[in-house]
mmCIF file of N, CA and C in Angstrom:
data_model
loop_
_atom_site.group_PDB
_atom_site.id
_atom_site.type_symbol
_atom_site.label_atom_id
_atom_site.label_comp_id
_atom_site.label_asym_id
_atom_site.label_seq_id
_atom_site.Cartn_x
_atom_site.Cartn_y
_atom_site.Cartn_z
ATOM 1 N N MET A 1 0.837 -1.229 0.003
ATOM 2 C CA MET A 1 0.010 -0.017 -0.023
ATOM 3 C C MET A 1 0.861 1.274 -0.010
ATOM 4 N N ILE A 2 0.533 2.196 -0.826
ATOM 5 C CA ILE A 2 1.339 3.380 -0.987
ATOM 6 C C ILE A 2 0.679 4.511 -0.110
ATOM 7 N N THR A 3 1.417 5.025 0.817
ATOM 8 C CA THR A 3 0.914 6.057 1.700
ATOM 9 C C THR A 3 1.770 7.348 1.465
ATOM 10 N N ALA A 4 1.199 8.459 1.966
ATOM 11 C CA ALA A 4 1.950 9.736 1.868
ATOM 12 C C ALA A 4 3.265 9.647 2.615
ATOM 13 N N GLN A 5 3.193 8.981 3.804
ATOM 14 C CA GLN A 5 4.412 8.771 4.599
ATOM 15 C C GLN A 5 5.462 7.997 3.857
ATOM 16 N N ALA A 6 5.087 6.933 3.112
ATOM 17 C CA ALA A 6 6.015 6.133 2.313
ATOM 18 C C ALA A 6 6.619 7.024 1.229
ATOM 19 N N GLN A 7 5.781 7.814 0.560
ATOM 20 C CA GLN A 7 6.269 8.699 -0.541
ATOM 21 C C GLN A 7 7.258 9.724 0.027
ATOM 22 N N GLU A 8 6.917 10.266 1.130
ATOM 23 C CA GLU A 8 7.829 11.258 1.762
ATOM 24 C C GLU A 8 9.152 10.624 2.168
ATOM 25 N N LYS A 9 9.110 9.442 2.700
ATOM 26 C CA LYS A 9 10.329 8.787 3.096
ATOM 27 C C LYS A 9 11.184 8.446 1.853
ATOM 28 N N ALA A 10 10.604 7.982 0.802
ATOM 29 C CA ALA A 10 11.276 7.679 -0.432
ATOM 30 C C ALA A 10 11.874 8.949 -0.969
ATOM 31 N N GLY A 11 11.124 10.006 -1.019
ATOM 32 C CA GLY A 11 11.640 11.254 -1.544
ATOM 33 C C GLY A 11 12.847 11.731 -0.742
ATOM 34 N N ASN A 12 12.792 11.598 0.521
ATOM 35 C CA ASN A 12 13.976 12.061 1.326
ATOM 36 C C ASN A 12 15.249 11.178 1.070
ATOM 37 N N LEU A 13 15.032 9.906 0.866
ATOM 38 C CA LEU A 13 16.172 8.981 0.484
ATOM 39 C C LEU A 13 16.700 9.435 -0.878
ATOM 40 N N ILE A 14 15.855 9.714 -1.818
ATOM 41 C CA ILE A 14 16.328 10.037 -3.181
ATOM 42 C C ILE A 14 16.992 11.390 -3.172
ATOM 43 N N VAL A 15 16.514 12.379 -2.477
ATOM 44 C CA VAL A 15 17.186 13.684 -2.355
ATOM 45 C C VAL A 15 18.563 13.454 -1.747
ATOM 46 N N ASN A 16 18.677 12.782 -0.691
ATOM 47 C CA ASN A 16 19.942 12.656 0.036
ATOM 48 C C ASN A 16 20.902 11.755 -0.774
ATOM 49 N N GLY A 17 20.438 10.764 -1.493
ATOM 50 C CA GLY A 17 21.303 9.880 -2.238
ATOM 51 C C GLY A 17 21.658 10.329 -3.685
ATOM 52 N N LEU A 18 20.726 11.058 -4.288
ATOM 53 C CA LEU A 18 20.910 11.428 -5.706
ATOM 54 C C LEU A 18 21.037 12.904 -5.933
ATOM 55 N N ILE A 19 20.021 13.631 -5.486
ATOM 56 C CA ILE A 19 19.937 15.080 -5.768
ATOM 57 C C ILE A 19 21.152 15.824 -5.151
ATOM 58 N N LYS A 20 21.499 15.451 -3.975
ATOM 59 C CA LYS A 20 22.635 16.092 -3.267
ATOM 60 C C LYS A 20 23.990 15.680 -3.907
ATOM 61 N N ALA A 21 23.993 14.635 -4.720
ATOM 62 C CA ALA A 21 25.150 14.186 -5.456
ATOM 63 C C ALA A 21 25.334 14.862 -6.857
ATOM 64 N N GLY A 22 24.288 15.656 -7.178
ATOM 65 C CA GLY A 22 24.380 16.447 -8.411
ATOM 66 C C GLY A 22 23.356 15.966 -9.524
ATOM 67 N N VAL A 23 22.532 14.985 -9.176
ATOM 68 C CA VAL A 23 21.463 14.565 -10.174
ATOM 69 C C VAL A 23 20.475 15.696 -10.248
ATOM 70 N N ARG A 24 20.044 16.006 -11.479
ATOM 71 C CA ARG A 24 19.094 17.105 -11.708
ATOM 72 C C ARG A 24 17.741 16.757 -11.246
ATOM 73 N N THR A 25 17.260 15.607 -11.727
ATOM 74 C CA THR A 25 15.905 15.166 -11.414
ATOM 75 C C THR A 25 15.871 13.638 -11.188
ATOM 76 N N ALA A 26 15.156 13.234 -10.280
ATOM 77 C CA ALA A 26 14.909 11.709 -10.080
ATOM 78 C C ALA A 26 13.436 11.486 -9.883
ATOM 79 N N LEU A 27 12.919 10.469 -10.568
ATOM 80 C CA LEU A 27 11.584 10.063 -10.432
ATOM 81 C C LEU A 27 11.532 8.562 -10.024
ATOM 82 N N LEU A 28 10.736 8.265 -9.075
ATOM 83 C CA LEU A 28 10.468 6.833 -8.740
ATOM 84 C C LEU A 28 9.054 6.613 -9.215
ATOM 85 N N ILE A 29 8.945 5.568 -10.108
ATOM 86 C CA ILE A 29 7.660 5.201 -10.697
ATOM 87 C C ILE A 29 7.397 3.757 -10.484
ATOM 88 N N ASP A 30 6.151 3.403 -10.776
ATOM 89 C CA ASP A 30 5.848 1.922 -10.742
ATOM 90 C C ASP A 30 5.833 1.432 -12.148
ATOM 91 N N SER A 31 5.657 0.153 -12.378
ATOM 92 C CA SER A 31 5.812 -0.436 -13.717
ATOM 93 C C SER A 31 4.636 -0.012 -14.650
ATOM 94 N N ALA A 32 3.572 0.604 -14.064
ATOM 95 C CA ALA A 32 2.478 1.085 -14.886
ATOM 96 C C ALA A 32 2.719 2.518 -15.280
ATOM 97 N N GLY A 33 3.729 3.140 -14.777
ATOM 98 C CA GLY A 33 4.034 4.535 -15.160
ATOM 99 C C GLY A 33 3.500 5.576 -14.128
ATOM 100 N N ASN A 34 3.008 5.138 -12.984
ATOM 101 C CA ASN A 34 2.561 6.078 -11.964
ATOM 102 C C ASN A 34 3.721 6.680 -11.250
ATOM 103 N N VAL A 35 3.787 8.039 -11.010
ATOM 104 C CA VAL A 35 4.821 8.682 -10.306
ATOM 105 C C VAL A 35 4.591 8.491 -8.797
ATOM 106 N N LEU A 36 5.620 7.958 -8.119
ATOM 107 C CA LEU A 36 5.538 7.810 -6.663
ATOM 108 C C LEU A 36 6.418 8.903 -5.953
ATOM 109 N N ALA A 37 7.470 9.342 -6.590
ATOM 110 C CA ALA A 37 8.231 10.413 -6.024
ATOM 111 C C ALA A 37 8.890 11.202 -7.212
ATOM 112 N N ASN A 38 8.965 12.542 -7.049
ATOM 113 C CA ASN A 38 9.467 13.442 -8.109
ATOM 114 C C ASN A 38 10.354 14.411 -7.390
ATOM 115 N N CYS A 39 11.674 14.214 -7.495
ATOM 116 C CA CYS A 39 12.639 15.041 -6.692
ATOM 117 C C CYS A 39 13.613 15.802 -7.626
ATOM 118 N N GLY A 40 13.920 17.012 -7.183
ATOM 119 C CA GLY A 40 14.914 17.808 -7.885
ATOM 120 C C GLY A 40 14.376 18.711 -9.021
ATOM 121 N N HIS A 41 13.146 18.425 -9.401
ATOM 122 C CA HIS A 41 12.578 19.207 -10.563
ATOM 123 C C HIS A 41 12.391 20.692 -10.297
ATOM 124 N N GLU A 42 12.268 21.006 -8.966
ATOM 125 C CA GLU A 42 12.073 22.438 -8.640
ATOM 126 C C GLU A 42 13.322 23.291 -8.820
ATOM 127 N N GLN A 43 14.493 22.639 -8.980
ATOM 128 C CA GLN A 43 15.739 23.366 -9.154
ATOM 129 C C GLN A 43 16.141 23.464 -10.641
ATOM 130 N N GLN A 44 15.234 22.936 -11.578
ATOM 131 C CA GLN A 44 15.620 22.917 -12.929
ATOM 132 C C GLN A 44 15.096 24.144 -13.702
ATOM 133 N N SER A 45 15.879 24.535 -14.697
ATOM 134 C CA SER A 45 15.445 25.656 -15.546
ATOM 135 C C SER A 45 14.488 25.222 -16.622
ATOM 136 N N ILE A 46 14.460 23.908 -16.834
ATOM 137 C CA ILE A 46 13.547 23.343 -17.821
ATOM 138 C C ILE A 46 12.433 22.665 -17.119
ATOM 139 N N ASP A 47 11.265 22.616 -17.682
ATOM 140 C CA ASP A 47 10.066 21.998 -17.078
ATOM 141 C C ASP A 47 9.936 20.614 -17.710
ATOM 142 N N ILE A 48 10.027 19.611 -16.849
ATOM 143 C CA ILE A 48 9.926 18.225 -17.311
ATOM 144 C C ILE A 48 8.467 17.729 -17.069
ATOM 145 N N ASP A 49 7.841 17.194 -18.138
ATOM 146 C CA ASP A 49 6.572 16.593 -18.016
ATOM 147 C C ASP A 49 6.733 15.193 -17.371
ATOM 148 N N ALA A 50 6.681 15.154 -16.025
ATOM 149 C CA ALA A 50 6.868 13.934 -15.308
ATOM 150 C C ALA A 50 5.965 12.791 -15.658
ATOM 151 N N ILE A 51 4.738 13.144 -15.905
ATOM 152 C CA ILE A 51 3.688 12.078 -16.188
ATOM 153 C C ILE A 51 4.062 11.453 -17.514
ATOM 154 N N SER A 52 4.361 12.233 -18.528
ATOM 155 C CA SER A 52 4.624 11.608 -19.820
ATOM 156 C C SER A 52 5.967 10.865 -19.784
ATOM 157 N N LEU A 53 6.970 11.429 -19.037
ATOM 158 C CA LEU A 53 8.269 10.757 -18.909
ATOM 159 C C LEU A 53 8.083 9.392 -18.180
ATOM 160 N N ALA A 54 7.263 9.355 -17.146
ATOM 161 C CA ALA A 54 7.015 8.127 -16.421
ATOM 162 C C ALA A 54 6.317 7.070 -17.300
ATOM 163 N N ALA A 55 5.373 7.478 -18.021
ATOM 164 C CA ALA A 55 4.652 6.528 -18.948
ATOM 165 C C ALA A 55 5.592 5.960 -20.010
ATOM 166 N N LEU A 56 6.387 6.845 -20.607
ATOM 167 C CA LEU A 56 7.329 6.416 -21.648
ATOM 168 C C LEU A 56 8.394 5.520 -21.066
ATOM 169 N N ALA A 57 8.897 5.839 -19.881
ATOM 170 C CA ALA A 57 9.928 5.067 -19.244
ATOM 171 C C ALA A 57 9.419 3.634 -18.901
ATOM 172 N N ALA A 58 8.247 3.568 -18.388
ATOM 173 C CA ALA A 58 7.642 2.275 -18.062
ATOM 174 C C ALA A 58 7.464 1.429 -19.317
ATOM 175 N N ALA A 59 7.025 2.069 -20.408
ATOM 176 C CA ALA A 59 6.823 1.330 -21.672
ATOM 177 C C ALA A 59 8.178 0.892 -22.214
ATOM 178 N N SER A 60 9.211 1.805 -22.101
ATOM 179 C CA SER A 60 10.517 1.519 -22.644
ATOM 180 C C SER A 60 11.136 0.273 -21.857
ATOM 181 N N LEU A 61 11.014 0.285 -20.562
ATOM 182 C CA LEU A 61 11.558 -0.866 -19.813
ATOM 183 C C LEU A 61 10.756 -2.132 -20.073
ATOM 184 N N ALA A 62 9.450 -1.974 -20.288
ATOM 185 C CA ALA A 62 8.690 -3.238 -20.662
ATOM 186 C C ALA A 62 9.155 -3.805 -22.012
ATOM 187 N N ALA A 63 9.415 -2.861 -22.925
ATOM 188 C CA ALA A 63 9.918 -3.336 -24.250
ATOM 189 C C ALA A 63 11.297 -3.944 -24.155
ATOM 190 N N THR A 64 12.110 -3.329 -23.325
ATOM 191 C CA THR A 64 13.472 -3.842 -23.097
ATOM 192 C C THR A 64 13.423 -5.258 -22.447
ATOM 193 N N SER A 65 12.511 -5.390 -21.559
ATOM 194 C CA SER A 65 12.371 -6.722 -20.875
ATOM 195 C C SER A 65 12.069 -7.815 -21.949
ATOM 196 N N GLN A 66 11.191 -7.467 -22.869
ATOM 197 C CA GLN A 66 10.845 -8.455 -23.939
ATOM 198 C C GLN A 66 12.050 -8.713 -24.848
ATOM 199 N N ILE A 67 12.830 -7.676 -25.127
ATOM 200 C CA ILE A 67 14.061 -7.909 -25.922
ATOM 201 C C ILE A 67 15.011 -8.789 -25.212
ATOM 202 N N ALA A 68 15.136 -8.609 -23.869
ATOM 203 C CA ALA A 68 15.992 -9.474 -23.097
ATOM 204 C C ALA A 68 15.592 -10.934 -23.284
ATOM 205 N N LYS A 69 14.274 -11.226 -23.195
ATOM 206 C CA LYS A 69 13.791 -12.578 -23.309
ATOM 207 C C LYS A 69 14.095 -13.186 -24.675
ATOM 208 N N LEU A 70 14.060 -12.333 -25.764
ATOM 209 C CA LEU A 70 14.339 -12.771 -27.057
ATOM 210 C C LEU A 70 15.763 -13.299 -27.229
ATOM 211 N N ILE A 71 16.726 -12.794 -26.413
ATOM 212 C CA ILE A 71 18.103 -13.233 -26.428
ATOM 213 C C ILE A 71 18.506 -14.136 -25.287
ATOM 214 N N GLY A 72 17.450 -14.613 -24.528
ATOM 215 C CA GLY A 72 17.718 -15.566 -23.502
ATOM 216 C C GLY A 72 18.005 -15.088 -22.174
ATOM 217 N N GLU A 73 17.825 -13.762 -21.947
ATOM 218 C CA GLU A 73 18.078 -13.182 -20.655
ATOM 219 C C GLU A 73 16.704 -13.083 -19.914
ATOM 220 N N ASP A 74 16.699 -13.086 -18.591
ATOM 221 C CA ASP A 74 15.556 -12.864 -17.815
ATOM 222 C C ASP A 74 15.036 -11.458 -17.910
ATOM 223 N N ASP A 75 15.983 -10.495 -17.894
ATOM 224 C CA ASP A 75 15.589 -9.087 -17.954
ATOM 225 C C ASP A 75 16.881 -8.277 -18.010
ATOM 226 N N PHE A 76 16.769 -7.071 -18.459
ATOM 227 C CA PHE A 76 17.891 -6.095 -18.311
ATOM 228 C C PHE A 76 17.425 -5.186 -17.166
ATOM 229 N N SER A 77 18.271 -4.957 -16.251
ATOM 230 C CA SER A 77 17.861 -4.223 -14.986
ATOM 231 C C SER A 77 18.078 -2.726 -15.166
ATOM 232 N N LEU A 78 18.707 -2.242 -16.262
ATOM 233 C CA LEU A 78 18.863 -0.780 -16.376
ATOM 234 C C LEU A 78 18.902 -0.426 -17.860
ATOM 235 N N LEU A 79 18.708 0.853 -18.124
ATOM 236 C CA LEU A 79 18.821 1.487 -19.388
ATOM 237 C C LEU A 79 19.577 2.772 -19.215
ATOM 238 N N PHE A 80 20.423 3.178 -20.146
ATOM 239 C CA PHE A 80 21.110 4.429 -20.092
ATOM 240 C C PHE A 80 21.136 5.087 -21.433
ATOM 241 N N HIS A 81 20.809 6.381 -21.478
ATOM 242 C CA HIS A 81 20.864 7.152 -22.741
ATOM 243 C C HIS A 81 21.717 8.361 -22.474
ATOM 244 N N LYS A 82 22.672 8.676 -23.429
ATOM 245 C CA LYS A 82 23.527 9.789 -23.265
ATOM 246 C C LYS A 82 23.149 10.862 -24.333
ATOM 247 N N GLY A 83 22.967 12.072 -23.847
ATOM 248 C CA GLY A 83 22.672 13.168 -24.715
ATOM 249 C C GLY A 83 23.845 14.121 -24.822
ATOM 250 N N LYS A 84 23.671 15.267 -25.511
ATOM 251 C CA LYS A 84 24.698 16.268 -25.645
ATOM 252 C C LYS A 84 25.053 16.871 -24.299
ATOM 253 N N SER A 85 24.040 17.256 -23.514
ATOM 254 C CA SER A 85 24.262 17.859 -22.216
ATOM 255 C C SER A 85 23.503 17.217 -21.075
ATOM 256 N N GLY A 86 22.808 16.209 -21.427
ATOM 257 C CA GLY A 86 22.012 15.466 -20.371
ATOM 258 C C GLY A 86 22.021 14.002 -20.576
ATOM 259 N N ASN A 87 21.861 13.303 -19.517
ATOM 260 C CA ASN A 87 21.841 11.854 -19.592
ATOM 261 C C ASN A 87 20.652 11.376 -18.774
ATOM 262 N N ILE A 88 20.139 10.129 -19.104
ATOM 263 C CA ILE A 88 19.079 9.572 -18.368
ATOM 264 C C ILE A 88 19.368 8.106 -18.084
ATOM 265 N N HIS A 89 19.133 7.683 -16.877
ATOM 266 C CA HIS A 89 19.364 6.311 -16.385
ATOM 267 C C HIS A 89 18.073 5.763 -15.786
ATOM 268 N N PHE A 90 17.728 4.613 -16.237
ATOM 269 C CA PHE A 90 16.515 3.910 -15.726
ATOM 270 C C PHE A 90 17.013 2.671 -14.985
ATOM 271 N N GLY A 91 16.666 2.487 -13.749
ATOM 272 C CA GLY A 91 17.118 1.372 -12.970
ATOM 273 C C GLY A 91 15.924 0.717 -12.301
ATOM 274 N N ARG A 92 15.868 -0.574 -12.405
ATOM 275 C CA ARG A 92 14.739 -1.323 -11.695
ATOM 276 C C ARG A 92 15.018 -1.328 -10.190
ATOM 277 N N VAL A 93 13.965 -1.260 -9.502
ATOM 278 C CA VAL A 93 13.986 -1.343 -7.996
ATOM 279 C C VAL A 93 12.972 -2.423 -7.701
ATOM 280 N N GLY A 94 13.521 -3.628 -7.429
ATOM 281 C CA GLY A 94 12.622 -4.715 -7.130
ATOM 282 C C GLY A 94 11.889 -5.118 -8.410
ATOM 283 N N GLU A 95 10.716 -5.706 -8.206
ATOM 284 C CA GLU A 95 9.936 -6.204 -9.309
ATOM 285 C C GLU A 95 9.036 -5.197 -9.960
ATOM 286 N N GLU A 96 8.676 -4.182 -9.184
ATOM 287 C CA GLU A 96 7.533 -3.255 -9.685
ATOM 288 C C GLU A 96 7.944 -1.824 -9.806
ATOM 289 N N LEU A 97 9.110 -1.415 -9.305
ATOM 290 C CA LEU A 97 9.485 0.042 -9.342
ATOM 291 C C LEU A 97 10.648 0.297 -10.275
ATOM 292 N N ILE A 98 10.676 1.562 -10.697
ATOM 293 C CA ILE A 98 11.738 2.046 -11.656
ATOM 294 C C ILE A 98 12.194 3.379 -11.123
ATOM 295 N N LEU A 99 13.487 3.525 -10.995
ATOM 296 C CA LEU A 99 14.102 4.800 -10.542
ATOM 297 C C LEU A 99 14.711 5.461 -11.738
ATOM 298 N N ILE A 100 14.263 6.653 -12.090
ATOM 299 C CA ILE A 100 14.686 7.390 -13.319
ATOM 300 C C ILE A 100 15.564 8.552 -12.812
ATOM 301 N N THR A 101 16.840 8.646 -13.338
ATOM 302 C CA THR A 101 17.661 9.758 -12.899
ATOM 303 C C THR A 101 18.042 10.533 -14.180
ATOM 304 N N ILE A 102 18.015 11.832 -14.097
ATOM 305 C CA ILE A 102 18.442 12.730 -15.211
ATOM 306 C C ILE A 102 19.672 13.542 -14.633
ATOM 307 N N PHE A 103 20.759 13.493 -15.336
ATOM 308 C CA PHE A 103 21.943 14.120 -14.815
ATOM 309 C C PHE A 103 22.816 14.624 -15.976
ATOM 310 N N GLY A 104 23.705 15.545 -15.676
ATOM 311 C CA GLY A 104 24.595 16.108 -16.662
ATOM 312 C C GLY A 104 26.023 15.374 -16.707
ATOM 313 N N ASP A 105 26.872 15.916 -17.545
ATOM 314 C CA ASP A 105 28.200 15.284 -17.640
ATOM 315 C C ASP A 105 29.042 15.526 -16.444
ATOM 316 N N ASP A 106 28.600 16.400 -15.486
ATOM 317 C CA ASP A 106 29.388 16.615 -14.274
ATOM 318 C C ASP A 106 29.180 15.510 -13.267
ATOM 319 N N VAL A 107 28.312 14.606 -13.507
ATOM 320 C CA VAL A 107 28.050 13.440 -12.595
ATOM 321 C C VAL A 107 28.374 12.115 -13.388
ATOM 322 N N SER A 108 29.196 11.298 -12.810
ATOM 323 C CA SER A 108 29.514 10.050 -13.576
ATOM 324 C C SER A 108 28.446 9.026 -13.553
ATOM 325 N N LEU A 109 28.378 8.236 -14.604
ATOM 326 C CA LEU A 109 27.468 7.036 -14.705
ATOM 327 C C LEU A 109 27.744 6.115 -13.568
ATOM 328 N N GLY A 110 29.026 5.914 -13.244
ATOM 329 C CA GLY A 110 29.409 4.996 -12.144
ATOM 330 C C GLY A 110 28.734 5.423 -10.836
ATOM 331 N N LEU A 111 28.789 6.682 -10.555
ATOM 332 C CA LEU A 111 28.243 7.220 -9.315
ATOM 333 C C LEU A 111 26.742 6.930 -9.294
ATOM 334 N N ILE A 112 26.103 7.215 -10.424
ATOM 335 C CA ILE A 112 24.634 6.952 -10.525
ATOM 336 C C ILE A 112 24.300 5.525 -10.265
ATOM 337 N N ARG A 113 25.035 4.607 -10.965
ATOM 338 C CA ARG A 113 24.787 3.175 -10.748
ATOM 339 C C ARG A 113 24.984 2.745 -9.310
ATOM 340 N N CYS A 114 26.076 3.245 -8.669
ATOM 341 C CA CYS A 114 26.323 2.914 -7.305
ATOM 342 C C CYS A 114 25.188 3.422 -6.384
ATOM 343 N N ARG A 115 24.808 4.694 -6.548
ATOM 344 C CA ARG A 115 23.824 5.273 -5.687
ATOM 345 C C ARG A 115 22.415 4.594 -5.890
ATOM 346 N N VAL A 116 22.034 4.290 -7.144
ATOM 347 C CA VAL A 116 20.784 3.632 -7.411
ATOM 348 C C VAL A 116 20.824 2.245 -6.794
ATOM 349 N N ALA A 117 21.890 1.504 -6.887
ATOM 350 C CA ALA A 117 21.972 0.206 -6.224
ATOM 351 C C ALA A 117 21.852 0.327 -4.707
ATOM 352 N N GLU A 118 22.483 1.387 -4.120
ATOM 353 C CA GLU A 118 22.401 1.561 -2.686
ATOM 354 C C GLU A 118 20.993 1.896 -2.262
ATOM 355 N N LEU A 119 20.284 2.702 -3.077
ATOM 356 C CA LEU A 119 18.906 3.091 -2.719
ATOM 357 C C LEU A 119 17.884 1.967 -2.955
ATOM 358 N N ALA A 120 18.189 1.061 -3.893
ATOM 359 C CA ALA A 120 17.168 0.062 -4.267
ATOM 360 C C ALA A 120 16.632 -0.700 -3.127
ATOM 361 N N GLU A 121 17.454 -1.190 -2.279
ATOM 362 C CA GLU A 121 17.004 -2.031 -1.150
ATOM 363 C C GLU A 121 16.131 -1.230 -0.194
ATOM 364 N N SER A 122 16.521 -0.014 0.100
ATOM 365 C CA SER A 122 15.727 0.782 1.030
ATOM 366 C C SER A 122 14.372 1.186 0.361
ATOM 367 N N LEU A 123 14.347 1.454 -0.943
ATOM 368 C CA LEU A 123 13.099 1.778 -1.610
ATOM 369 C C LEU A 123 12.154 0.567 -1.637
ATOM 370 N N GLU A 124 12.784 -0.647 -1.907
ATOM 371 C CA GLU A 124 12.003 -1.854 -1.891
ATOM 372 C C GLU A 124 11.355 -2.072 -0.517
ATOM 373 N N ASP A 125 12.163 -1.810 0.527
ATOM 374 C CA ASP A 125 11.614 -1.980 1.893
ATOM 375 C C ASP A 125 10.423 -1.099 2.138
ATOM 376 N N ILE A 126 10.423 0.118 1.626
ATOM 377 C CA ILE A 126 9.326 1.054 1.827
ATOM 378 C C ILE A 126 8.097 0.670 1.103
ATOM 379 N N PHE A 127 8.271 0.297 -0.231
ATOM 380 C CA PHE A 127 7.071 0.072 -1.047
ATOM 381 C C PHE A 127 6.651 -1.383 -1.240
ATOM 382 N N GLU A 128 7.612 -2.313 -1.093
ATOM 383 C CA GLU A 128 7.231 -3.703 -1.291
ATOM 384 C C GLU A 128 7.369 -4.508 -0.079
ATOM 385 N N GLY A 129 7.739 -3.885 1.057
ATOM 386 C CA GLY A 129 7.816 -4.547 2.337
ATOM 387 C C GLY A 129 8.734 -5.681 2.386
ATOM 388 N N LYS A 130 9.888 -5.563 1.702
ATOM 389 C CA LYS A 130 10.895 -6.672 1.718
ATOM 390 C C LYS A 130 11.911 -6.365 2.875
#
């Protein structure tokens, strides 16, 4: 069950683990594309349509999961796209959640991967009761 308290707790973890490390925006969504936490967007000069981003991200990871099955993998746990000045990383959190991070070239992909992995267990505990 998703409560306001769980969303606030997840938001605080994401701010402390990712936004304070230089990530511009982080979204925690479920596999249906519903936004559970939206952090860092208030500091951006660009306005991100979080609802559209969440829906497209969920669809993209679902498509990637099917591609994984076509080559004999159970799943791919992450996606990464590099742009000219911005990057986006999609990481699975448990079975049902996806953590989306948007960051610039001033933050390394390695840092993002480590921080997302560190946060995954805590976020699973909050939302999936593991």
